[in-house]
Tab-separated table of C-alpha atoms in Angstrom:
chain	number	residue	atom	x	y	z
A	228	MET	CA	0.000	0.000	0.000
A	229	LEU	CA	2.863	2.426	0.849
A	230	ARG	CA	4.587	1.621	-2.431
A	231	THR	CA	1.383	2.328	-4.351
A	232	LEU	CA	0.910	5.622	-2.476
A	233	ALA	CA	4.491	6.711	-3.258
A	234	HIS	CA	4.034	5.758	-6.902
A	235	ALA	CA	0.822	7.765	-7.074
A	236	GLN	CA	2.435	10.820	-5.470
A	237	SER	CA	5.419	10.642	-7.805
A	238	HIS	CA	3.177	10.537	-10.878
A	239	ARG	CA	0.759	13.113	-9.434
A	240	HIS	CA	-2.513	11.180	-9.480
A	241	PRO	CA	-4.645	13.408	-7.195
A	242	ARG	CA	-7.688	11.100	-7.007
A	243	LEU	CA	-5.638	8.026	-6.279
A	244	CYS	CA	-3.550	9.886	-3.696
A	245	LYS	CA	-6.674	11.111	-1.931
A	246	ALA	CA	-8.295	7.675	-1.914
A	247	LEU	CA	-5.164	5.931	-0.615
A	248	SER	CA	-4.332	8.598	1.940
A	249	THR	CA	-7.811	8.386	3.468
A	250	HIS	CA	-7.729	4.576	3.686
A	251	PRO	CA	-8.217	3.582	7.347
A	252	SER	CA	-5.363	2.045	9.241
A	253	PRO	CA	-5.643	-1.460	10.751
A	254	ALA	CA	-6.153	0.105	14.183
A	255	ASP	CA	-9.183	2.029	12.934
A	256	LEU	CA	-10.887	-1.036	11.432
A	257	PRO	CA	-13.629	-2.678	13.546
A	258	THR	CA	-12.804	-5.992	15.133
A	259	SER	CA	-14.508	-9.215	14.091
A	260	SER	CA	-16.713	-9.198	17.195
A	261	GLN	CA	-17.794	-5.604	16.551
A	262	THR	CA	-18.526	-6.375	12.901
A	263	THR	CA	-20.557	-9.431	13.868
A	264	SER	CA	-22.529	-7.408	16.418
A	265	ILE	CA	-23.241	-4.633	13.908
A	266	ASP	CA	-24.274	-7.066	11.185
A	267	TRP	CA	-26.486	-8.891	13.665
A	268	LYS	CA	-28.327	-5.707	14.528
A	269	LEU	CA	-28.662	-4.697	10.870
A	270	ARG	CA	-30.124	-8.082	9.998
A	271	GLY	CA	-32.352	-7.995	13.028
A	272	GLY	CA	-30.765	-11.189	14.324
A	273	LYS	CA	-31.023	-14.597	12.742
A	274	LYS	CA	-33.850	-15.602	15.047
A	275	SER	CA	-34.980	-12.249	16.410
A	276	GLY	CA	-38.389	-12.505	14.735
A	277	ARG	CA	-37.982	-9.491	12.510
A	278	ASN	CA	-39.536	-11.367	9.590
A	279	PHE	CA	-42.280	-12.960	11.667
A	280	ILE	CA	-45.688	-11.432	10.925
A	281	ASP	CA	-48.850	-12.718	12.541
A	282	ARG	CA	-51.221	-9.928	11.528
A	283	MET	CA	-51.396	-7.792	8.421
A	284	ARG	CA	-53.692	-6.054	5.972
A	285	CYS	CA	-53.614	-6.628	2.247
A	286	THR	CA	-55.657	-5.835	-0.824
A	287	ALA	CA	-56.861	-8.641	-3.087
A	288	ILE	CA	-57.829	-7.687	-6.644
A	289	GLY	CA	-59.367	-10.143	-9.067
A	290	GLY	CA	-58.336	-10.060	-12.697
A	291	ARG	CA	-60.282	-8.025	-15.217
A	292	GLY	CA	-62.279	-9.890	-17.856
A	293	GLY	CA	-61.338	-9.644	-21.517
A	294	ASN	CA	-63.384	-7.643	-24.001
A	295	GLY	CA	-65.832	-9.257	-26.387
A	296	CYS	CA	-65.079	-9.200	-30.114
A	297	VAL	CA	-67.118	-7.643	-32.930
A	298	SER	CA	-66.700	-9.644	-36.130
A	299	PHE	CA	-68.807	-11.217	-38.888
A	300	PHE	CA	-68.613	-14.302	-41.019
A	301	ARG	CA	-67.299	-13.494	-44.478
A	302	ASP	CA	-66.902	-15.807	-47.465
A	303	VAL	CA	-66.754	-15.584	-51.222
A	304	PHE	CA	-70.502	-15.787	-51.650
A	305	VAL	CA	-71.440	-14.506	-48.188
A	306	PRO	CA	-70.760	-10.765	-48.144
A	307	ARG	CA	-72.947	-10.121	-45.049
A	308	GLY	CA	-72.677	-13.157	-42.823
A	309	PRO	CA	-73.914	-13.579	-39.264
A	310	PRO	CA	-71.920	-12.239	-36.263
A	311	ASN	CA	-69.208	-14.573	-34.972
A	312	GLY	CA	-67.271	-12.516	-32.423
A	313	GLY	CA	-65.829	-14.475	-29.515
A	314	ASP	CA	-66.340	-13.779	-25.818
A	315	GLY	CA	-63.611	-12.338	-23.654
A	316	GLY	CA	-61.924	-14.592	-21.127
A	317	GLY	CA	-62.737	-14.266	-17.455
A	318	GLY	CA	-60.271	-12.712	-15.031
A	319	GLY	CA	-58.260	-14.817	-12.626
A	320	ASP	CA	-59.234	-15.336	-8.997
A	321	VAL	CA	-57.151	-14.701	-5.883
A	322	TRP	CA	-56.949	-17.755	-3.625
A	323	LEU	CA	-55.486	-18.357	-0.174
A	324	GLU	CA	-54.158	-21.883	0.320
A	325	VAL	CA	-53.020	-23.386	3.597
A	326	ASP	CA	-49.469	-24.730	3.581
A	327	GLU	CA	-48.235	-26.436	6.752
A	328	ASN	CA	-44.653	-25.522	5.832
A	329	GLU	CA	-45.406	-21.809	6.259
A	330	THR	CA	-45.071	-20.361	9.740
A	331	SER	CA	-45.612	-16.640	9.154
A	332	LEU	CA	-47.642	-14.209	7.069
A	333	SER	CA	-44.445	-12.665	5.719
A	334	CYS	CA	-45.038	-14.599	2.486
A	335	VAL	CA	-48.164	-12.499	1.758
A	336	LYS	CA	-47.673	-9.282	-0.201
A	337	GLN	CA	-49.508	-6.043	0.456
A	338	GLN	CA	-51.308	-6.254	-2.894
A	339	LEU	CA	-52.518	-9.524	-4.394
A	340	ARG	CA	-53.471	-9.157	-8.037
A	341	ALA	CA	-54.581	-11.938	-10.385
A	342	HIS	CA	-54.027	-11.941	-14.137
A	343	HIS	CA	-56.491	-10.424	-16.634
A	344	GLY	CA	-58.430	-12.400	-19.193
A	345	THR	CA	-57.623	-12.026	-22.882
A	346	ASN	CA	-59.928	-10.463	-25.448
A	347	GLY	CA	-62.130	-12.536	-27.729
A	348	GLY	CA	-61.318	-12.964	-31.409
A	349	GLY	CA	-63.056	-13.475	-34.703
A	350	LYS	CA	-64.420	-16.805	-35.936
A	351	SER	CA	-65.999	-17.423	-32.517
A	352	MET	CA	-62.612	-17.679	-30.823
A	353	HIS	CA	-63.101	-17.008	-27.116
A	354	GLY	CA	-60.391	-15.400	-25.011
A	355	SER	CA	-58.435	-17.441	-22.503
A	356	ARG	CA	-59.110	-17.087	-18.819
A	357	GLY	CA	-56.615	-15.205	-16.673
A	358	ALA	CA	-54.342	-17.242	-14.419
A	359	ASP	CA	-55.338	-17.507	-10.781
A	360	LEU	CA	-53.085	-16.190	-8.038
A	361	VAL	CA	-52.573	-18.740	-5.242
A	362	VAL	CA	-50.998	-17.387	-2.047
A	363	LYS	CA	-49.642	-19.760	0.585
A	364	VAL	CA	-50.621	-19.015	4.191
A	365	PRO	CA	-49.885	-20.913	7.426
A	366	ARG	CA	-52.378	-23.043	9.285
A	367	GLY	CA	-54.560	-21.070	11.666
A	368	THR	CA	-54.953	-17.984	9.483
A	369	MET	CA	-58.184	-16.085	10.042
A	370	VAL	CA	-59.485	-13.969	7.158
A	371	ARG	CA	-61.774	-10.987	7.705
A	372	GLU	CA	-62.828	-8.391	5.190
A	373	ILE	CA	-62.687	-4.754	6.197
A	374	VAL	CA	-66.031	-3.270	5.170
A	375	GLN	CA	-66.305	0.459	4.575
A	376	VAL	CA	-68.827	2.461	6.590
A	377	GLU	CA	-70.724	3.480	3.456
A	378	GLU	CA	-71.205	-0.173	2.508
A	379	GLN	CA	-72.517	-1.034	5.977
A	380	LYS	CA	-75.148	1.679	5.728
A	381	GLN	CA	-76.454	0.145	2.501
A	382	LYS	CA	-76.978	-3.347	3.941
A	383	PRO	CA	-80.591	-2.842	5.182
A	384	GLU	CA	-81.614	-1.927	1.638
A	385	VAL	CA	-79.978	-4.892	-0.058
A	386	ALA	CA	-82.822	-7.396	0.276
A	387	ALA	CA	-85.452	-4.921	-0.966
A	388	ARG	CA	-83.443	-3.867	-4.026
A	389	LYS	CA	-82.287	-7.317	-5.076
A	390	GLN	CA	-85.818	-8.548	-5.815
A	391	ASN	CA	-86.525	-5.601	-8.107
A	392	VAL	CA	-83.190	-5.792	-9.848
A	393	LEU	CA	-83.450	-9.418	-10.883
A	394	GLU	CA	-86.942	-9.189	-12.324
A	395	GLU	CA	-87.183	-9.624	-16.052
A	396	GLU	CA	-89.449	-6.604	-16.451
A	397	THR	CA	-86.801	-4.297	-15.035
A	398	SER	CA	-85.294	-1.935	-17.591
A	399	ASP	CA	-81.647	-2.429	-18.556
A	400	ASN	CA	-80.925	1.282	-18.485
A	401	GLY	CA	-80.131	1.115	-14.776
A	402	PHE	CA	-77.708	-1.725	-15.377
A	403	LEU	CA	-76.034	0.213	-18.138
A	404	ASP	CA	-75.571	3.160	-15.799
A	405	ASP	CA	-74.125	0.948	-13.071
A	406	LEU	CA	-71.887	-0.837	-15.510
A	407	GLN	CA	-70.725	2.508	-16.855
A	408	VAL	CA	-69.784	3.643	-13.344
A	409	GLN	CA	-67.828	0.462	-12.663
A	410	LEU	CA	-65.912	0.629	-15.926
A	411	GLU	CA	-65.190	4.345	-15.617
A	412	ARG	CA	-63.782	3.730	-12.152
A	413	GLU	CA	-61.582	0.989	-13.559
A	414	GLU	CA	-60.428	3.155	-16.456
A	415	ARG	CA	-59.554	6.024	-14.136
A	416	ARG	CA	-57.515	3.679	-11.970
A	417	ARG	CA	-55.648	2.512	-15.063
A	418	GLY	CA	-54.993	6.105	-16.144
A	419	SER	CA	-57.207	6.081	-19.233
A	420	ASP	CA	-59.520	8.966	-20.081
A	421	LYS	CA	-61.666	6.979	-22.511
A	422	ALA	CA	-64.248	4.859	-20.728
A	423	SER	CA	-66.988	3.104	-22.679
A	424	LEU	CA	-69.249	0.179	-22.016
A	425	PHE	CA	-69.004	-1.252	-25.493
A	426	VAL	CA	-66.466	-2.312	-28.034
A	427	HIS	CA	-67.570	-0.850	-31.386
A	428	TYR	CA	-66.919	-1.962	-34.914
A	429	PRO	CA	-64.572	0.481	-36.697
A	430	ARG	CA	-66.338	3.772	-37.569
A	431	TRP	CA	-69.584	2.595	-35.967
A	432	GLU	CA	-69.331	4.468	-32.650
A	433	ASP	CA	-71.894	7.081	-33.709
A	434	ARG	CA	-74.092	4.755	-35.751
A	435	ASN	CA	-74.843	2.138	-33.094
A	436	ASP	CA	-78.194	2.506	-31.340
A	437	LEU	CA	-77.689	1.278	-27.783
A	438	THR	CA	-81.004	2.382	-26.277
A	439	ALA	CA	-82.655	-1.034	-26.584
A	440	VAL	CA	-79.698	-3.235	-25.724
A	441	ARG	CA	-80.528	-6.317	-23.637
A	442	ILE	CA	-77.882	-7.114	-21.028
A	443	PRO	CA	-77.231	-10.868	-20.548
A	444	PRO	CA	-78.524	-12.187	-17.195
A	445	GLU	CA	-75.101	-13.375	-16.026
A	446	ILE	CA	-73.790	-9.833	-16.441
A	447	LYS	CA	-76.687	-8.562	-14.333
A	448	SER	CA	-76.034	-11.083	-11.577
A	449	TYR	CA	-72.308	-10.377	-11.464
A	450	LEU	CA	-72.877	-6.629	-11.465
A	451	TRP	CA	-75.142	-7.021	-8.458
A	452	GLU	CA	-72.477	-9.015	-6.624
A	453	LEU	CA	-69.906	-6.384	-7.527
A	454	ARG	CA	-72.009	-3.612	-6.056
A	455	ASN	CA	-73.173	-5.555	-2.978
A	456	PRO	CA	-70.400	-7.957	-1.979
A	457	THR	CA	-70.844	-10.299	0.953
A	458	PRO	CA	-68.201	-9.672	3.663
A	459	LEU	CA	-65.688	-12.494	3.945
A	460	VAL	CA	-65.031	-14.265	7.241
A	461	THR	CA	-63.306	-17.635	7.376
A	462	ASP	CA	-60.794	-19.669	9.343
A	463	LEU	CA	-58.159	-21.693	7.466
A	464	THR	CA	-57.117	-24.622	9.643
A	465	THR	CA	-56.536	-27.618	7.330
A	466	HIS	CA	-53.520	-28.293	5.135
A	467	GLY	CA	-54.452	-27.786	1.490
A	468	GLN	CA	-57.620	-25.840	2.280
A	469	ARG	CA	-58.319	-23.122	-0.295
A	470	PHE	CA	-60.503	-20.034	-0.115
A	471	CYS	CA	-61.291	-17.495	-2.836
A	472	VAL	CA	-60.887	-13.957	-1.520
A	473	ALA	CA	-61.336	-12.017	-4.781
A	474	ALA	CA	-63.221	-13.375	-7.793
A	475	GLY	CA	-62.149	-12.382	-11.273
A	476	GLY	CA	-64.354	-10.309	-13.537
A	477	LEU	CA	-66.536	-11.771	-16.271
A	478	GLY	CA	-65.417	-11.589	-19.857
A	479	GLY	CA	-67.406	-9.327	-22.166
A	480	PRO	CA	-69.906	-11.104	-24.464
A	481	GLY	CA	-69.205	-10.959	-28.198
A	482	ASN	CA	-71.616	-9.452	-30.689
A	483	PRO	CA	-73.570	-12.729	-31.303
A	484	HIS	CA	-75.121	-12.292	-27.835
A	485	PHE	CA	-76.821	-9.089	-28.994
A	486	ASN	CA	-78.411	-10.555	-32.115
A	487	ALA	CA	-82.066	-9.526	-32.102
A	488	PRO	CA	-84.966	-9.620	-34.586
A	489	ASN	CA	-84.600	-5.908	-35.220
A	490	ASP	CA	-80.798	-6.025	-35.396
A	491	ARG	CA	-79.368	-9.066	-37.148
A	492	GLN	CA	-75.881	-7.639	-37.356
A	493	PRO	CA	-74.944	-5.931	-34.083
A	494	HIS	CA	-71.782	-3.899	-34.490
A	495	TYR	CA	-70.923	-3.781	-30.781
A	496	ALA	CA	-69.878	-6.028	-27.912
A	497	LEU	CA	-69.430	-5.556	-24.190
A	498	LYS	CA	-66.158	-4.869	-22.443
A	499	GLY	CA	-64.942	-7.160	-19.700
A	500	LEU	CA	-65.912	-6.442	-16.124
A	501	PRO	CA	-63.399	-5.642	-13.360
A	502	GLY	CA	-62.768	-8.209	-10.658
A	503	HIS	CA	-63.637	-7.906	-7.007
A	504	THR	CA	-61.438	-5.709	-4.841
A	505	ARG	CA	-61.342	-6.553	-1.155
A	506	ILE	CA	-59.325	-5.213	1.778
A	507	LEU	CA	-58.456	-8.155	4.018
A	508	ASP	CA	-57.320	-8.419	7.617
A	509	LEU	CA	-55.236	-11.579	8.079
A	510	GLU	CA	-54.568	-12.839	11.596
A	511	LEU	CA	-52.484	-15.891	12.439
A	512	LYS	CA	-53.390	-17.954	15.487
A	513	THR	CA	-50.946	-20.797	15.897
A	514	ILE	CA	-52.492	-24.251	16.024
A	515	ALA	CA	-50.781	-26.499	18.581
A	516	ASP	CA	-51.921	-29.158	21.026
A	517	VAL	CA	-50.076	-27.587	23.956
A	518	GLY	CA	-49.273	-23.959	24.730
A	519	LEU	CA	-46.361	-22.956	26.953
A	520	VAL	CA	-47.083	-19.940	29.164
A	521	GLY	CA	-44.643	-18.318	31.544
A	522	MET	CA	-42.856	-15.228	32.733
A	523	PRO	CA	-39.816	-13.930	30.837
A	524	ASN	CA	-36.663	-16.030	31.361
A	525	ALA	CA	-38.596	-18.820	33.079
A	526	GLY	CA	-37.122	-21.501	30.798
A	527	LYS	CA	-39.884	-22.039	28.230
A	528	SER	CA	-37.530	-22.173	25.268
A	529	THR	CA	-35.158	-24.460	27.153
A	530	PHE	CA	-38.045	-26.800	27.967
A	531	LEU	CA	-39.147	-26.818	24.320
A	532	ARG	CA	-35.623	-27.681	23.190
A	533	ALA	CA	-35.485	-30.510	25.731
A	534	VAL	CA	-38.755	-32.223	24.760
A	535	SER	CA	-39.073	-31.541	21.020
A	536	ASN	CA	-37.163	-31.071	17.786
A	537	ALA	CA	-37.417	-27.273	17.909
A	538	HIS	CA	-34.338	-25.131	18.500
A	539	PRO	CA	-35.433	-21.691	19.714
A	540	ARG	CA	-32.810	-19.253	20.847
A	541	VAL	CA	-31.797	-19.526	24.506
A	542	ALA	CA	-30.000	-16.827	26.487
A	543	PRO	CA	-29.830	-15.745	30.193
A	544	TYR	CA	-31.952	-12.607	29.802
A	545	ALA	CA	-35.617	-11.736	29.392
A	546	PHE	CA	-37.508	-11.711	26.086
A	547	THR	CA	-35.073	-13.950	24.256
A	548	THR	CA	-38.021	-15.389	22.316
A	549	LEU	CA	-39.682	-12.732	20.173
A	550	ASN	CA	-41.931	-14.937	18.037
A	551	PRO	CA	-43.757	-18.231	18.632
A	552	TYR	CA	-42.007	-21.531	18.013
A	553	ILE	CA	-43.710	-24.859	17.416
A	554	GLY	CA	-42.006	-28.131	18.281
A	555	THR	CA	-43.090	-31.735	17.741
A	556	VAL	CA	-42.779	-34.293	20.534
A	557	ASP	CA	-42.211	-37.870	19.333
A	558	TYR	CA	-43.134	-40.846	21.514
A	559	HIS	CA	-41.883	-44.421	21.290
A	560	ASP	CA	-45.183	-45.643	19.803
A	561	ALA	CA	-45.060	-43.100	16.919
A	562	LYS	CA	-47.496	-40.789	18.705
A	563	GLN	CA	-46.843	-37.092	18.067
A	564	LEU	CA	-48.063	-33.828	19.557
A	565	THR	CA	-47.182	-30.204	18.955
A	566	ILE	CA	-46.106	-27.632	21.556
A	567	ALA	CA	-46.154	-23.864	20.989
A	568	ASP	CA	-43.756	-21.573	22.836
A	569	ILE	CA	-44.826	-17.925	23.038
A	570	PRO	CA	-42.821	-14.962	24.363
A	571	GLY	CA	-42.923	-14.294	28.077
A	572	LEU	CA	-45.917	-12.567	29.658
A	573	VAL	CA	-45.650	-9.674	32.087
A	574	PRO	CA	-48.301	-8.220	34.411
A	575	GLY	CA	-50.684	-6.159	32.297
A	576	ALA	CA	-50.258	-8.243	29.136
A	577	HIS	CA	-54.048	-8.265	28.658
A	578	ARG	CA	-53.781	-4.454	28.271
A	579	ASN	CA	-51.141	-4.985	25.565
A	580	ILE	CA	-48.233	-4.259	27.897
A	581	GLY	CA	-44.972	-5.883	26.850
A	582	LEU	CA	-45.665	-8.050	23.802
A	583	GLY	CA	-49.260	-8.313	25.008
A	584	HIS	CA	-51.945	-9.141	22.467
A	585	SER	CA	-49.321	-9.762	19.809
A	586	PHE	CA	-48.800	-13.300	21.050
A	587	LEU	CA	-51.559	-14.062	23.549
A	588	ARG	CA	-53.700	-15.056	20.577
A	589	HIS	CA	-51.369	-17.969	19.851
A	590	VAL	CA	-52.511	-19.941	22.917
A	591	GLU	CA	-56.234	-19.589	22.222
A	592	ARG	CA	-56.357	-22.793	20.157
A	593	SER	CA	-54.295	-24.948	22.533
A	594	SER	CA	-56.152	-27.794	24.250
A	595	VAL	CA	-53.756	-27.945	27.221
A	596	LEU	CA	-51.847	-25.101	28.843
A	597	VAL	CA	-48.464	-25.764	30.443
A	598	TYR	CA	-47.288	-23.100	32.890
A	599	ILE	CA	-43.507	-22.856	33.113
A	600	VAL	CA	-42.534	-21.332	36.470
A	601	ASP	CA	-39.038	-20.666	37.770
A	602	VAL	CA	-39.163	-22.369	41.167
A	603	SER	CA	-35.850	-20.816	42.225
A	604	ARG	CA	-37.407	-17.358	42.502
A	605	PRO	CA	-39.057	-16.131	45.711
A	606	GLU	CA	-42.712	-17.191	46.054
A	607	PRO	CA	-43.058	-18.841	42.623
A	608	TRP	CA	-46.756	-19.582	43.202
A	609	THR	CA	-47.503	-15.882	42.831
A	610	HIS	CA	-46.145	-16.088	39.278
A	611	LEU	CA	-48.659	-18.806	38.466
A	612	GLU	CA	-51.494	-16.695	39.863
A	613	ALA	CA	-50.352	-13.717	37.790
A	614	LEU	CA	-50.231	-15.804	34.602
A	615	GLN	CA	-53.687	-17.242	35.160
A	616	ARG	CA	-55.054	-13.775	35.904
A	617	GLU	CA	-53.653	-12.355	32.650
A	618	LEU	CA	-55.127	-15.185	30.592
A	619	GLU	CA	-58.529	-14.815	32.221
A	620	LEU	CA	-58.587	-11.043	31.720
A	621	TYR	CA	-57.527	-11.433	28.093
A	622	ARG	CA	-60.251	-13.975	27.302
A	623	PRO	CA	-62.686	-15.250	29.949
A	624	GLY	CA	-62.492	-19.012	30.323
A	625	LEU	CA	-58.999	-19.347	28.851
A	626	ALA	CA	-57.375	-19.963	32.238
A	627	GLY	CA	-59.933	-22.685	33.015
A	628	ARG	CA	-58.596	-25.078	30.387
A	629	PRO	CA	-56.759	-28.250	31.460
A	630	SER	CA	-53.349	-27.186	32.681
A	631	LEU	CA	-50.072	-28.494	34.007
A	632	VAL	CA	-47.437	-26.673	36.065
A	633	ILE	CA	-43.750	-27.273	35.339
A	634	ALA	CA	-41.531	-26.227	38.271
A	635	ASN	CA	-38.433	-25.494	36.227
A	636	LYS	CA	-34.883	-25.037	37.612
A	637	ALA	CA	-35.696	-27.390	40.481
A	638	ASP	CA	-31.989	-28.211	40.808
A	639	ALA	CA	-30.910	-24.590	41.362
A	640	GLY	CA	-29.922	-24.763	45.039
A	641	GLU	CA	-31.661	-25.323	48.330
A	642	GLU	CA	-34.060	-22.422	47.880
A	643	ALA	CA	-35.588	-24.078	44.824
A	644	LYS	CA	-36.157	-27.316	46.737
A	645	ARG	CA	-37.663	-25.437	49.688
A	646	ASN	CA	-40.018	-23.468	47.421
A	647	TYR	CA	-41.127	-26.652	45.699
A	648	GLU	CA	-41.993	-28.343	49.002
A	649	LEU	CA	-43.972	-25.312	50.175
A	650	TRP	CA	-45.740	-25.016	46.843
A	651	ARG	CA	-46.687	-28.687	46.699
A	652	GLY	CA	-48.560	-28.311	49.966
A	653	VAL	CA	-50.755	-25.415	48.836
A	654	ILE	CA	-51.409	-26.126	45.145
A	655	SER	CA	-54.669	-27.701	44.106
A	656	PRO	CA	-54.492	-31.473	43.564
A	657	LEU	CA	-56.339	-31.021	40.278
A	658	VAL	CA	-53.313	-29.202	38.793
A	659	PRO	CA	-50.268	-31.494	38.469
A	660	LEU	CA	-46.981	-29.979	39.645
A	661	ILE	CA	-43.869	-31.585	38.145
A	662	PRO	CA	-40.333	-30.485	39.065
A	663	VAL	CA	-37.889	-30.569	36.163
A	664	SER	CA	-34.520	-29.284	35.093
A	665	ALA	CA	-34.964	-28.386	31.442
A	666	LYS	CA	-31.315	-27.407	31.069
A	667	TYR	CA	-30.051	-30.864	32.067
A	668	LYS	CA	-33.175	-32.739	30.804
A	669	LYS	CA	-34.067	-34.160	34.214
A	670	ASN	CA	-37.593	-35.535	34.785
A	671	ILE	CA	-38.526	-34.607	31.203
A	672	LEU	CA	-40.153	-37.959	30.369
A	673	LYS	CA	-42.591	-37.646	33.265
A	674	ALA	CA	-43.651	-34.206	32.052
A	675	THR	CA	-44.161	-35.300	28.438
A	676	TYR	CA	-46.207	-38.377	29.366
A	677	GLU	CA	-48.352	-36.325	31.741
A	678	ILE	CA	-49.042	-33.892	28.896
A	679	ARG	CA	-49.993	-36.799	26.635
A	680	ARG	CA	-52.330	-38.229	29.274
A	681	MET	CA	-54.141	-34.904	29.610
A	682	LEU	CA	-54.535	-34.620	25.835
A	683	GLU	CA	-55.951	-38.144	25.585
A	684	MET	CA	-58.470	-37.288	28.267
A	685	GLN	CA	-59.638	-34.386	26.099
A	686	ASP	CA	-60.241	-36.731	23.163
């Protein structure tokens, strides 16, 4: 480096001299431990939960239908043949599919848009349907649609208007107006100033008489659904389960659909309709047989590592676990059960203090609750009472589920043994109390088989 700097100064390279002269010395460079610490913070930590998302909002947009075609059969001796324009292809749908390999909603984008259908062609060639968009979501995802206030005010009038709208005697002028509004809104969103209901034959825009046009019934039905959508609410709990959250728009009918006794050669066709647009609220509630509940740094992650195949991060400070972990416990007879570890709870968690509501929802689906209590702390039974109180205040009846108490760190000195003996004399006999040492995997088999027995009693 010094030789290069001297060479640059001798040949008067100002830029090179400046770059080399400002190069930091080895003493100024960060050490490997400092670099690792900085990179860890920039990445958010390998297991810090930065990429874990259990609640989000997204917009699902179905694909737009293709336009119908205006064409006529022509042959050597048939100068004015019948109409043979094809229909436009329907737009693609947006689907949510449960995948048990997914553990977070981070795989879902903010905007979910399906593909559009293609336009129809001549010689009765219909357009192809747009490809569906299938989004993978984890098991336990709840889907709710966010309904605007204006739409909620219209709900009492829906039943009265629907009967009148679907009657055959109803004029199509109202449908044309509604369809015009929908298409103009779509054209404005796409940045186009020209919005028209129909596709016209060349140089026939001013010659077509559209006052007596009959709208096909399927267009009427879809337009009603587009204006008065039913709010979506569902729970996705089974692997492979699919649910359509945004239907694609219908393709526009070709000009043969408008053939009438007074107009044997219609020179117009309908444009495709836009797909449904829905604003969704996705909430993940982990599905596990057993839920681990405890104070921060009570040893929940250590217990999960000892009994299952999960490897959550373990460290001697509070809030090491920042997102739920699910582990699978394997028994000798091929029986399996799942255990969910959630971050530690603090007093006031039901008021969203600490991590609060962010992770309390993940124990709602558990059949058995396992309280992990550090028996080496003073008066550990008060920790159990605090945990049960937080669960009951968060959701009444949640603390009344079948439960098991794990007295962790039972080998941590004489105080832990003394606390365990005092606690065993005052705890209810209906709640099993098992002393364990999760760090050294002592008395783990007794705890796992007691959990299995409680689950079998639920079945």
